[in-house]
Amino acid sequence: MNSKVFFLLSILAFLAFSQLTLVSCRKAKTNHGLDGFTLDLIHRDSPLSPYYNPSITSSQRLRDAFQRSFSRASFFTKASIHPTTLVNHAIQSDIIPDFADYLMKIAIGTPPRKTYAILDTGSELTWIQCKPCTQCYKQILPIFDPRKSSTYKIIGCQSKECKLVREPTCVKTNACEYQVQYGDGSYSTGDVASDTFTFASTSKKVDDISIQHVIFGCGHNNGGNFGNHTAGIVGLGDSKISFINQLDKQIKGKFSYCLVPNGDLSLSYHPPNTTSKINFGPKAVVSGPNVLTTPIIRKKPDVFGYDIFYFLNLESVSVGGKKLAFKSSQLMNSSDVDEDLGNIIIDSGTTLTFLPENFYDKFESILVETIKGKRKIAPPYVDLPICYETKSIVEFPKIVFHFTDADIEVLPMNAFSKVAEDVTCLTIVEGGQNGVYGNLAQMNFLIGYDLVNRKLSFLPSDCTKH
């Protein structure tokens, strides 16, 4: 029996949702092999990105990247679902997904219509703009028209799929509807539907990956601070409606990514057209003698909305061998949050790493004592407080994040960025009550999520070779 026949006989399965997943009571069918699949992640500042503007200087891109990071993290630090402010039971998220850094090429429907969407580990529902528009934000690529897709189906109000959506509504006759509102006032509302999603394979030996019966939001009323180059959001959060959990039967709750250093931010160099990668299923398994693993902490579903984020337990941080204890009590004042449930969010969409104010003051003090170099004031477009004259730095201090069961050394390229010709700044900053472990700290690590065993793995890697 050849591999294609074996694949077709083996790949039928029920999809199970979990935060922007594709859970469906129909049988799911993909055209990829049983060993999983790999897709490109495009940084929004890459020459391969639809956002890329060659006329924008590196300093402008730096300014924009830091502003996105501060804006996104400001909502992470107060993430909550506010029942008293919900309109028609809208899903309320304080995270603004358009401030995320990575895009994915997708195609929707039959025949497939190509577009770009924002990949976001801080969102649960996948949605795109759809015709006809009651109100749509400007989008350069054609807006998806479900009437032209032979595989598009609206989800019924009484269906199992509809119940997976957080607070659905049923205004139309038997049509399941969603409403999502973000912390900056941006929003999307429309029909909960299913269709075929197609992704471009990174392997020349493998056809594009088509996944049938993906549950998503078909947004007819969308507005706010969304960029005109993207059609919507691909949600990878830890929820029953996420993309990851919809693929659960096929990928067994496993995905991983390896983020290539961003040329404008990193102290290291790589070819400008190099893309980061995201893996699903068996290809996402992170193994080897240098792998370090820490538990992924699941928050209890509550009005704060913490349950959709990937929380880790950070026990302490070392700078130059001096260890600072990292207490949950320093992070969250709410009596409703159990101190044992994790204290820092790992997020692929936030550039900088944020530490709570009370802890950061001690961290900064030790770091400044340890670094031997000439202090500099950051350029006006960079809101980073700890900067040095690059050539004056004799040696960067060793910084280690001590997660439960995993001591992760962040290299200079993970903690410092060259922001001007001779100015290098620390990219670990103070921010809010909740810690956020950003994507600069994650670059050149293969990071694997195992949502079945609730474990996250780190493996130092050269991500240009993955």
Tab-separated table of C-alpha atoms in Angstrom:
chain	number	residue	atom	x	y	z
A	1	MET	CA	0.000	0.000	0.000
A	2	ASN	CA	1.524	3.330	-1.023
A	3	SER	CA	1.860	6.224	1.411
A	4	LYS	CA	-0.895	8.312	-0.172
A	5	VAL	CA	-3.458	5.510	0.151
A	6	PHE	CA	-2.335	4.826	3.701
A	7	PHE	CA	-2.665	8.516	4.486
A	8	LEU	CA	-6.179	8.759	3.085
A	9	LEU	CA	-7.324	5.733	5.072
A	10	SER	CA	-5.699	6.889	8.275
A	11	ILE	CA	-6.293	10.597	8.565
A	12	LEU	CA	-10.061	10.746	9.141
A	13	ALA	CA	-10.664	11.902	12.712
A	14	PHE	CA	-12.873	14.030	14.846
A	15	LEU	CA	-11.541	17.498	15.474
A	16	ALA	CA	-11.497	18.783	19.027
A	17	PHE	CA	-11.413	22.519	19.795
A	18	SER	CA	-9.313	24.363	22.356
A	19	GLN	CA	-8.852	28.093	21.912
A	20	LEU	CA	-9.034	29.033	18.321
A	21	THR	CA	-9.093	25.339	17.480
A	22	LEU	CA	-10.972	23.437	15.042
A	23	VAL	CA	-13.347	21.310	16.979
A	24	SER	CA	-16.017	19.786	14.860
A	25	CYS	CA	-18.411	16.905	15.107
A	26	ARG	CA	-17.708	16.194	11.440
A	27	LYS	CA	-14.764	14.086	10.370
A	28	ALA	CA	-11.618	16.070	9.739
A	29	LYS	CA	-9.458	15.329	6.783
A	30	THR	CA	-6.051	16.716	5.886
A	31	ASN	CA	-3.673	16.110	3.028
A	32	HIS	CA	-0.519	16.015	5.143
A	33	GLY	CA	1.326	12.930	6.373
A	34	LEU	CA	1.040	11.373	9.794
A	35	ASP	CA	4.379	12.836	10.869
A	36	GLY	CA	2.906	16.322	11.178
A	37	PHE	CA	3.633	19.443	9.164
A	38	THR	CA	5.624	22.671	9.238
A	39	LEU	CA	4.581	26.189	8.187
A	40	ASP	CA	6.356	29.511	7.777
A	41	LEU	CA	5.959	32.294	10.305
A	42	ILE	CA	6.586	35.694	8.754
A	43	HIS	CA	7.743	38.506	11.016
A	44	ARG	CA	5.831	41.647	10.145
A	45	ASP	CA	9.126	43.565	9.662
A	46	SER	CA	10.579	40.948	7.313
A	47	PRO	CA	10.993	41.766	3.597
A	48	LEU	CA	8.612	38.824	3.032
A	49	SER	CA	5.852	40.525	5.025
A	50	PRO	CA	3.015	42.490	3.389
A	51	TYR	CA	3.702	45.130	6.081
A	52	TYR	CA	7.289	45.606	4.920
A	53	ASN	CA	8.088	49.075	3.591
A	54	PRO	CA	11.654	49.447	2.272
A	55	SER	CA	11.463	53.227	2.692
A	56	ILE	CA	11.069	52.889	6.469
A	57	THR	CA	14.354	53.105	8.343
A	58	SER	CA	15.544	50.574	10.892
A	59	SER	CA	15.026	53.139	13.633
A	60	GLN	CA	11.384	53.577	12.608
A	61	ARG	CA	10.858	49.820	12.623
A	62	LEU	CA	12.447	49.644	16.076
A	63	ARG	CA	10.182	52.402	17.362
A	64	ASP	CA	7.110	50.661	15.959
A	65	ALA	CA	8.156	47.271	17.345
A	66	PHE	CA	8.657	48.656	20.854
A	67	GLN	CA	5.406	50.602	20.728
A	68	ARG	CA	3.524	47.459	19.666
A	69	SER	CA	5.154	45.544	22.486
A	70	PHE	CA	4.328	48.108	25.173
A	71	SER	CA	0.743	48.394	23.914
A	72	ARG	CA	0.214	44.642	23.811
A	73	ALA	CA	1.852	44.004	27.186
A	74	SER	CA	-0.142	46.786	28.838
A	75	PHE	CA	-3.259	44.748	28.130
A	76	PHE	CA	-1.645	41.442	29.139
A	77	THR	CA	-0.904	42.894	32.552
A	78	LYS	CA	-4.577	43.590	33.165
A	79	ALA	CA	-6.106	40.825	31.030
A	80	SER	CA	-9.658	40.193	32.021
A	81	ILE	CA	-13.154	39.499	30.885
A	82	HIS	CA	-15.473	42.134	32.291
A	83	PRO	CA	-19.012	40.756	32.519
A	84	THR	CA	-20.503	44.165	33.307
A	85	THR	CA	-19.143	45.640	30.083
A	86	LEU	CA	-20.147	42.871	27.710
A	87	VAL	CA	-22.592	43.883	25.033
A	88	ASN	CA	-24.842	41.038	23.903
A	89	HIS	CA	-22.480	38.588	25.621
A	90	ALA	CA	-19.507	39.625	23.491
A	91	ILE	CA	-16.203	37.915	24.188
A	92	GLN	CA	-14.026	40.568	25.839
A	93	SER	CA	-10.256	40.337	25.419
A	94	ASP	CA	-7.805	42.971	26.583
A	95	ILE	CA	-5.119	41.661	24.239
A	96	ILE	CA	-4.890	43.560	20.957
A	97	PRO	CA	-3.905	40.945	18.356
A	98	ASP	CA	-2.799	43.400	15.661
A	99	PHE	CA	0.120	44.290	17.932
A	100	ALA	CA	1.373	40.712	17.520
A	101	ASP	CA	4.571	40.222	15.513
A	102	TYR	CA	4.014	37.153	13.344
A	103	LEU	CA	1.871	36.473	10.270
A	104	MET	CA	0.830	33.303	8.505
A	105	LYS	CA	-0.130	32.781	4.886
A	106	ILE	CA	-3.483	31.056	4.676
A	107	ALA	CA	-6.042	30.239	2.013
A	108	ILE	CA	-9.724	29.760	2.798
A	109	GLY	CA	-12.525	27.970	1.017
A	110	THR	CA	-12.933	25.909	-2.135
A	111	PRO	CA	-11.380	27.048	-4.390
A	112	PRO	CA	-8.890	28.521	-1.896
A	113	ARG	CA	-8.574	32.313	-1.568
A	114	LYS	CA	-5.137	33.400	-0.341
A	115	THR	CA	-4.596	35.981	2.359
A	116	TYR	CA	-2.564	36.730	5.507
A	117	ALA	CA	-3.663	36.414	9.121
A	118	ILE	CA	-2.035	37.318	12.432
A	119	LEU	CA	-0.821	34.337	14.443
A	120	ASP	CA	-1.655	34.931	18.096
A	121	THR	CA	-1.074	32.727	21.150
A	122	GLY	CA	-3.091	35.292	23.126
A	123	SER	CA	-6.348	34.817	21.166
A	124	GLU	CA	-8.786	31.944	21.183
A	125	LEU	CA	-11.150	32.401	18.232
A	126	THR	CA	-9.895	32.337	14.660
A	127	TRP	CA	-11.782	34.826	12.520
A	128	ILE	CA	-11.475	36.607	9.184
A	129	GLN	CA	-13.337	39.402	7.437
A	130	CYS	CA	-16.181	38.192	5.217
A	131	LYS	CA	-18.513	39.601	2.601
A	132	PRO	CA	-21.088	40.993	2.692
A	133	CYS	CA	-19.696	43.673	5.018
A	134	THR	CA	-21.946	45.607	7.327
A	135	GLN	CA	-18.714	47.320	8.379
A	136	CYS	CA	-15.202	46.128	7.491
A	137	TYR	CA	-11.834	47.760	7.991
A	138	LYS	CA	-9.804	48.480	4.873
A	139	GLN	CA	-8.079	45.361	3.568
A	140	ILE	CA	-5.687	45.375	0.596
A	141	LEU	CA	-6.226	41.741	-0.383
A	142	PRO	CA	-9.753	40.706	-1.441
A	143	ILE	CA	-12.157	40.079	1.432
A	144	PHE	CA	-13.313	36.469	1.632
A	145	ASP	CA	-16.722	35.874	0.068
A	146	PRO	CA	-18.243	32.686	1.566
A	147	ARG	CA	-20.822	32.552	-1.224
A	148	LYS	CA	-17.992	31.612	-3.614
A	149	SER	CA	-16.789	28.673	-1.515
A	150	SER	CA	-18.425	25.305	-2.126
A	151	THR	CA	-17.262	24.001	1.287
A	152	TYR	CA	-18.488	26.898	3.459
A	153	LYS	CA	-21.170	26.082	6.032
A	154	ILE	CA	-22.762	28.171	8.781
A	155	ILE	CA	-22.804	26.449	12.169
A	156	GLY	CA	-26.228	25.889	13.695
A	157	CYS	CA	-27.167	27.437	17.015
A	158	GLN	CA	-27.889	24.111	18.730
A	159	SER	CA	-24.779	22.351	17.428
A	160	LYS	CA	-21.910	21.051	19.558
A	161	GLU	CA	-19.549	23.392	17.707
A	162	CYS	CA	-21.563	26.454	18.685
A	163	LYS	CA	-21.337	25.496	22.343
A	164	LEU	CA	-17.534	25.583	22.068
A	165	VAL	CA	-17.627	29.305	21.313
A	166	ARG	CA	-17.441	31.544	24.348
A	167	GLU	CA	-20.848	33.189	24.867
A	168	PRO	CA	-22.366	32.705	21.375
A	169	THR	CA	-25.588	34.451	20.364
A	170	CYS	CA	-28.461	33.334	18.182
A	171	VAL	CA	-30.047	36.450	16.725
A	172	LYS	CA	-30.536	34.964	13.294
A	173	THR	CA	-32.643	31.891	12.702
A	174	ASN	CA	-30.579	28.886	13.772
A	175	ALA	CA	-27.277	30.685	13.012
A	176	CYS	CA	-24.545	30.619	15.661
A	177	GLU	CA	-22.964	34.060	16.012
A	178	TYR	CA	-19.854	35.336	17.787
A	179	GLN	CA	-18.871	38.756	19.089
A	180	VAL	CA	-15.267	39.580	20.002
A	181	GLN	CA	-14.179	42.889	21.504
A	182	TYR	CA	-10.586	43.871	22.251
A	183	GLY	CA	-9.140	46.146	24.900
A	184	ASP	CA	-8.598	49.084	22.550
A	185	GLY	CA	-12.189	49.028	21.291
A	186	SER	CA	-11.458	46.953	18.172
A	187	TYR	CA	-14.077	44.307	17.461
A	188	SER	CA	-15.346	41.568	15.163
A	189	THR	CA	-18.830	40.069	14.943
A	190	GLY	CA	-20.332	37.600	12.530
A	191	ASP	CA	-21.305	33.997	11.876
A	192	VAL	CA	-19.603	30.946	13.328
A	193	ALA	CA	-18.900	28.768	10.301
A	194	SER	CA	-16.732	25.973	8.956
A	195	ASP	CA	-14.640	25.754	5.804
A	196	THR	CA	-11.421	24.345	4.412
A	197	PHE	CA	-8.213	26.130	5.419
A	198	THR	CA	-5.106	25.610	3.257
A	199	PHE	CA	-1.551	26.376	4.352
A	200	ALA	CA	1.615	26.530	2.240
A	201	SER	CA	3.955	23.671	3.125
A	202	THR	CA	7.622	24.484	3.770
A	203	SER	CA	8.655	21.217	2.099
A	204	LYS	CA	8.907	20.845	-1.663
A	205	LYS	CA	8.122	17.151	-1.181
A	206	VAL	CA	4.800	17.834	0.526
A	207	ASP	CA	1.720	19.401	-1.035
A	208	ASP	CA	0.019	22.359	0.582
A	209	ILE	CA	-1.768	21.348	3.775
A	210	SER	CA	-5.567	21.442	3.520
A	211	ILE	CA	-7.682	21.047	6.641
A	212	GLN	CA	-11.400	20.553	6.247
A	213	HIS	CA	-14.182	21.666	8.597
A	214	VAL	CA	-12.200	24.325	10.430
A	215	ILE	CA	-14.469	26.249	12.781
A	216	PHE	CA	-13.913	29.997	12.555
A	217	GLY	CA	-15.623	33.342	12.782
A	218	CYS	CA	-16.792	34.835	9.495
A	219	GLY	CA	-16.781	38.512	10.432
A	220	HIS	CA	-19.274	40.799	8.705
A	221	ASN	CA	-18.869	43.688	11.152
A	222	ASN	CA	-15.242	44.491	12.024
A	223	GLY	CA	-13.421	47.640	13.007
A	224	GLY	CA	-10.708	49.278	15.060
A	225	ASN	CA	-6.922	49.233	14.928
A	226	PHE	CA	-6.387	46.365	12.494
A	227	GLY	CA	-3.785	46.699	9.743
A	228	ASN	CA	-4.981	46.639	6.152
A	229	HIS	CA	-2.622	43.832	5.153
A	230	THR	CA	-4.257	41.092	7.211
A	231	ALA	CA	-7.673	39.478	7.029
A	232	GLY	CA	-8.009	38.448	10.657
A	233	ILE	CA	-6.613	36.274	13.449
A	234	VAL	CA	-5.401	32.691	13.742
A	235	GLY	CA	-5.907	31.927	17.432
A	236	LEU	CA	-3.482	29.560	19.158
A	237	GLY	CA	-4.568	30.251	22.733
A	238	ASP	CA	-5.289	27.628	25.356
A	239	SER	CA	-9.033	27.278	24.820
A	240	LYS	CA	-11.654	24.882	23.510
A	241	ILE	CA	-12.147	26.886	20.311
A	242	SER	CA	-8.525	27.395	19.312
A	243	PHE	CA	-6.873	26.122	16.166
A	244	ILE	CA	-4.572	23.861	18.163
A	245	ASN	CA	-7.372	22.021	19.906
A	246	GLN	CA	-9.381	21.613	16.741
A	247	LEU	CA	-6.430	19.624	15.385
A	248	ASP	CA	-6.071	17.643	18.584
A	249	LYS	CA	-6.751	14.203	17.088
A	250	GLN	CA	-4.088	14.771	14.437
A	251	ILE	CA	-1.396	16.705	16.269
A	252	LYS	CA	-2.008	15.275	19.769
A	253	GLY	CA	-1.865	18.723	21.353
A	254	LYS	CA	1.686	19.384	20.158
A	255	PHE	CA	3.083	22.425	18.388
A	256	SER	CA	6.458	24.143	18.428
A	257	TYR	CA	8.147	27.124	16.869
A	258	CYS	CA	11.673	28.368	16.301
A	259	LEU	CA	11.926	32.143	15.978
A	260	VAL	CA	14.713	33.560	13.812
A	261	PRO	CA	16.300	36.700	15.307
A	262	ASN	CA	14.812	39.888	13.889
A	263	GLY	CA	17.590	41.747	12.059
A	264	ASP	CA	16.515	45.183	13.280
A	265	LEU	CA	16.436	44.105	16.927
A	266	SER	CA	19.003	41.358	17.310
A	267	LEU	CA	22.724	41.540	18.012
A	268	SER	CA	23.150	38.592	15.617
A	269	TYR	CA	22.836	38.533	11.823
A	270	HIS	CA	20.879	36.281	9.522
A	271	PRO	CA	19.831	36.535	5.836
A	272	PRO	CA	16.831	38.929	5.591
A	273	ASN	CA	14.560	36.437	3.808
A	274	THR	CA	14.962	33.708	6.429
A	275	THR	CA	11.616	32.756	7.978
A	276	SER	CA	10.739	31.354	11.361
A	277	LYS	CA	8.920	28.018	11.480
A	278	ILE	CA	5.958	26.551	13.354
A	279	ASN	CA	5.519	22.770	13.593
A	280	PHE	CA	2.437	20.683	14.349
A	281	GLY	CA	2.079	17.070	15.494
A	282	PRO	CA	5.036	14.661	15.651
A	283	LYS	CA	7.247	17.238	13.914
A	284	ALA	CA	6.704	19.479	16.935
A	285	VAL	CA	8.311	17.078	19.435
A	286	VAL	CA	11.358	18.688	21.047
A	287	SER	CA	13.956	16.121	22.091
A	288	GLY	CA	17.645	15.767	22.840
A	289	PRO	CA	20.069	15.903	25.775
A	290	ASN	CA	19.895	19.709	26.103
A	291	VAL	CA	16.111	19.983	26.324
A	292	LEU	CA	14.718	21.659	29.438
A	293	THR	CA	11.041	21.233	30.322
A	294	THR	CA	8.721	23.194	32.602
A	295	PRO	CA	5.003	22.772	33.370
A	296	ILE	CA	2.381	24.789	31.485
A	297	ILE	CA	0.004	26.056	34.148
A	298	ARG	CA	-3.681	25.978	33.323
A	299	LYS	CA	-5.747	28.722	34.898
A	300	LYS	CA	-9.235	27.913	36.076
A	301	PRO	CA	-11.887	29.452	33.805
A	302	ASP	CA	-13.030	32.649	35.481
A	303	VAL	CA	-14.083	36.219	34.841
A	304	PHE	CA	-10.439	37.304	34.567
A	305	GLY	CA	-9.924	35.384	31.311
A	306	TYR	CA	-6.536	34.053	32.456
A	307	ASP	CA	-7.431	30.586	31.191
A	308	ILE	CA	-6.599	31.336	27.541
A	309	PHE	CA	-2.935	32.283	28.144
A	310	TYR	CA	0.082	30.006	28.509
A	311	PHE	CA	1.337	30.519	32.058
A	312	LEU	CA	4.657	29.274	33.411
A	313	ASN	CA	6.047	29.287	36.943
A	314	LEU	CA	9.060	31.587	37.255
A	315	GLU	CA	10.791	30.888	40.572
A	316	SER	CA	13.726	33.293	40.330
A	317	VAL	CA	16.042	35.229	38.005
A	318	SER	CA	19.839	35.291	38.259
A	319	VAL	CA	22.066	38.137	37.098
A	320	GLY	CA	25.799	37.487	37.198
A	321	GLY	CA	25.247	34.626	39.628
A	322	LYS	CA	23.072	36.658	42.028
A	323	LYS	CA	19.629	35.086	42.357
A	324	LEU	CA	16.438	37.053	42.979
A	325	ALA	CA	13.337	35.174	44.159
A	326	PHE	CA	10.280	35.794	41.992
A	327	LYS	CA	7.139	35.684	44.150
A	328	SER	CA	3.592	35.476	42.817
A	329	SER	CA	2.504	37.902	45.501
A	330	GLN	CA	4.547	40.546	43.707
A	331	LEU	CA	2.534	39.989	40.557
A	332	MET	CA	-1.153	39.758	41.275
A	333	ASN	CA	-3.120	41.554	43.938
A	334	SER	CA	-6.322	39.646	43.288
A	335	SER	CA	-7.331	37.222	46.037
A	336	ASP	CA	-9.033	35.150	43.328
A	337	VAL	CA	-5.718	34.089	41.791
A	338	ASP	CA	-4.021	31.052	43.306
A	339	GLU	CA	-0.302	31.711	43.832
A	340	ASP	CA	0.503	28.191	42.651
A	341	LEU	CA	-1.136	28.649	39.239
A	342	GLY	CA	1.737	30.330	37.402
A	343	ASN	CA	3.047	33.875	37.364
A	344	ILE	CA	4.393	34.703	33.900
A	345	ILE	CA	2.830	34.432	30.440
A	346	ILE	CA	4.917	33.154	27.520
A	347	ASP	CA	3.782	34.982	24.399
A	348	SER	CA	5.028	34.814	20.816
A	349	GLY	CA	3.411	38.146	19.916
A	350	THR	CA	5.130	40.423	22.468
A	351	THR	CA	8.616	41.623	21.525
A	352	LEU	CA	9.996	42.626	24.930
A	353	THR	CA	10.055	40.716	28.205
A	354	PHE	CA	8.164	42.415	31.050
A	355	LEU	CA	8.738	41.984	34.773
A	356	PRO	CA	6.568	43.418	37.578
A	357	GLU	CA	7.646	46.753	39.044
A	358	ASN	CA	8.556	45.557	42.551
A	359	PHE	CA	10.738	42.783	41.173
A	360	TYR	CA	12.177	44.760	38.266
A	361	ASP	CA	13.654	47.442	40.514
A	362	LYS	CA	15.840	44.828	42.236
A	363	PHE	CA	16.680	43.144	38.909
A	364	GLU	CA	17.750	46.452	37.349
A	365	SER	CA	19.857	47.419	40.343
A	366	ILE	CA	21.903	44.204	40.237
A	367	LEU	CA	22.245	44.301	36.453
A	368	VAL	CA	23.550	47.890	36.447
A	369	GLU	CA	26.064	46.960	39.155
A	370	THR	CA	27.221	43.966	37.114
A	371	ILE	CA	27.648	45.528	33.664
A	372	LYS	CA	30.905	47.370	33.164
A	373	GLY	CA	30.227	49.930	30.474
A	374	LYS	CA	29.397	53.537	29.711
A	375	ARG	CA	25.717	54.393	30.191
A	376	LYS	CA	23.974	56.085	27.286
A	377	ILE	CA	20.575	57.678	26.814
A	378	ALA	CA	18.432	55.810	24.304
A	379	PRO	CA	17.425	57.581	21.084
A	380	PRO	CA	14.056	59.392	21.330
A	381	TYR	CA	12.278	56.663	19.375
A	382	VAL	CA	13.332	53.958	21.881
A	383	ASP	CA	11.609	53.847	25.264
A	384	LEU	CA	14.175	51.601	26.943
A	385	PRO	CA	15.748	52.800	30.215
A	386	ILE	CA	18.965	50.739	30.423
A	387	CYS	CA	21.324	51.520	27.547
A	388	TYR	CA	25.089	51.511	27.028
A	389	GLU	CA	27.667	52.620	24.535
A	390	THR	CA	28.063	49.383	22.598
A	391	LYS	CA	31.852	49.393	22.259
A	392	SER	CA	32.262	50.120	25.980
A	393	ILE	CA	30.609	46.878	27.116
A	394	VAL	CA	33.416	44.547	28.131
A	395	GLU	CA	31.146	41.603	28.920
A	396	PHE	CA	27.411	41.006	29.136
A	397	PRO	CA	26.223	39.514	32.439
A	398	LYS	CA	24.879	35.995	32.528
A	399	ILE	CA	21.091	36.175	32.943
A	400	VAL	CA	19.159	33.011	33.851
A	401	PHE	CA	15.384	32.633	34.165
A	402	HIS	CA	14.749	29.848	36.669
A	403	PHE	CA	11.422	28.305	35.713
A	404	THR	CA	10.166	25.243	37.579
A	405	ASP	CA	12.525	22.407	36.532
A	406	ALA	CA	14.123	24.530	33.777
A	407	ASP	CA	16.956	27.050	34.112
A	408	ILE	CA	16.987	29.049	30.866
A	409	GLU	CA	20.041	31.168	30.140
A	410	VAL	CA	19.122	34.116	27.962
A	411	LEU	CA	22.032	35.048	25.747
A	412	PRO	CA	22.997	38.675	25.051
A	413	MET	CA	20.994	38.523	21.782
A	414	ASN	CA	17.899	37.532	23.831
A	415	ALA	CA	18.237	40.340	26.373
A	416	PHE	CA	19.932	43.234	24.550
A	417	SER	CA	19.349	44.999	21.229
A	418	LYS	CA	21.478	47.386	19.233
A	419	VAL	CA	19.086	50.307	18.786
A	420	ALA	CA	21.488	52.764	17.172
A	421	GLU	CA	24.973	52.708	15.632
A	422	ASP	CA	26.666	52.664	19.041
A	423	VAL	CA	23.823	52.199	21.504
A	424	THR	CA	22.778	48.838	22.964
A	425	CYS	CA	19.772	48.583	25.303
A	426	LEU	CA	18.309	45.998	27.655
A	427	THR	CA	15.071	44.541	26.259
A	428	ILE	CA	13.810	43.263	29.620
A	429	VAL	CA	11.672	46.052	31.037
A	430	GLU	CA	9.269	46.906	33.850
A	431	GLY	CA	5.595	46.543	33.146
A	432	GLY	CA	2.442	46.023	35.162
A	433	GLN	CA	1.545	43.242	37.578
A	434	ASN	CA	1.900	40.145	35.369
A	435	GLY	CA	5.178	38.971	33.847
A	436	VAL	CA	5.388	38.418	30.064
A	437	TYR	CA	8.172	36.336	28.510
A	438	GLY	CA	8.468	37.935	25.074
A	439	ASN	CA	9.682	36.719	21.714
A	440	LEU	CA	13.155	38.308	21.827
A	441	ALA	CA	13.930	36.064	24.798
A	442	GLN	CA	12.612	33.079	22.835
A	443	MET	CA	14.639	33.601	19.648
A	444	ASN	CA	17.028	30.812	18.676
A	445	PHE	CA	15.199	28.414	20.974
A	446	LEU	CA	13.056	25.587	19.660
A	447	ILE	CA	10.058	25.920	21.963
A	448	GLY	CA	7.612	23.041	22.135
A	449	TYR	CA	4.103	23.016	23.607
A	450	ASP	CA	2.650	19.697	24.757
A	451	LEU	CA	-0.904	20.483	25.804
A	452	VAL	CA	-1.737	16.858	26.627
A	453	ASN	CA	0.998	16.553	29.245
A	454	ARG	CA	0.931	20.311	30.008
A	455	LYS	CA	4.662	20.799	29.392
A	456	LEU	CA	6.720	23.407	27.577
A	457	SER	CA	10.204	22.535	26.309
A	458	PHE	CA	13.183	24.760	25.506
A	459	LEU	CA	16.039	23.663	23.228
A	460	PRO	CA	18.800	26.154	22.276
A	461	SER	CA	18.899	26.071	18.470
A	462	ASP	CA	20.030	27.865	15.342
A	463	CYS	CA	16.564	28.671	14.044
A	464	THR	CA	17.882	29.589	10.581
A	465	LYS	CA	18.533	25.866	10.082
A	466	HIS	CA	15.087	24.587	11.131
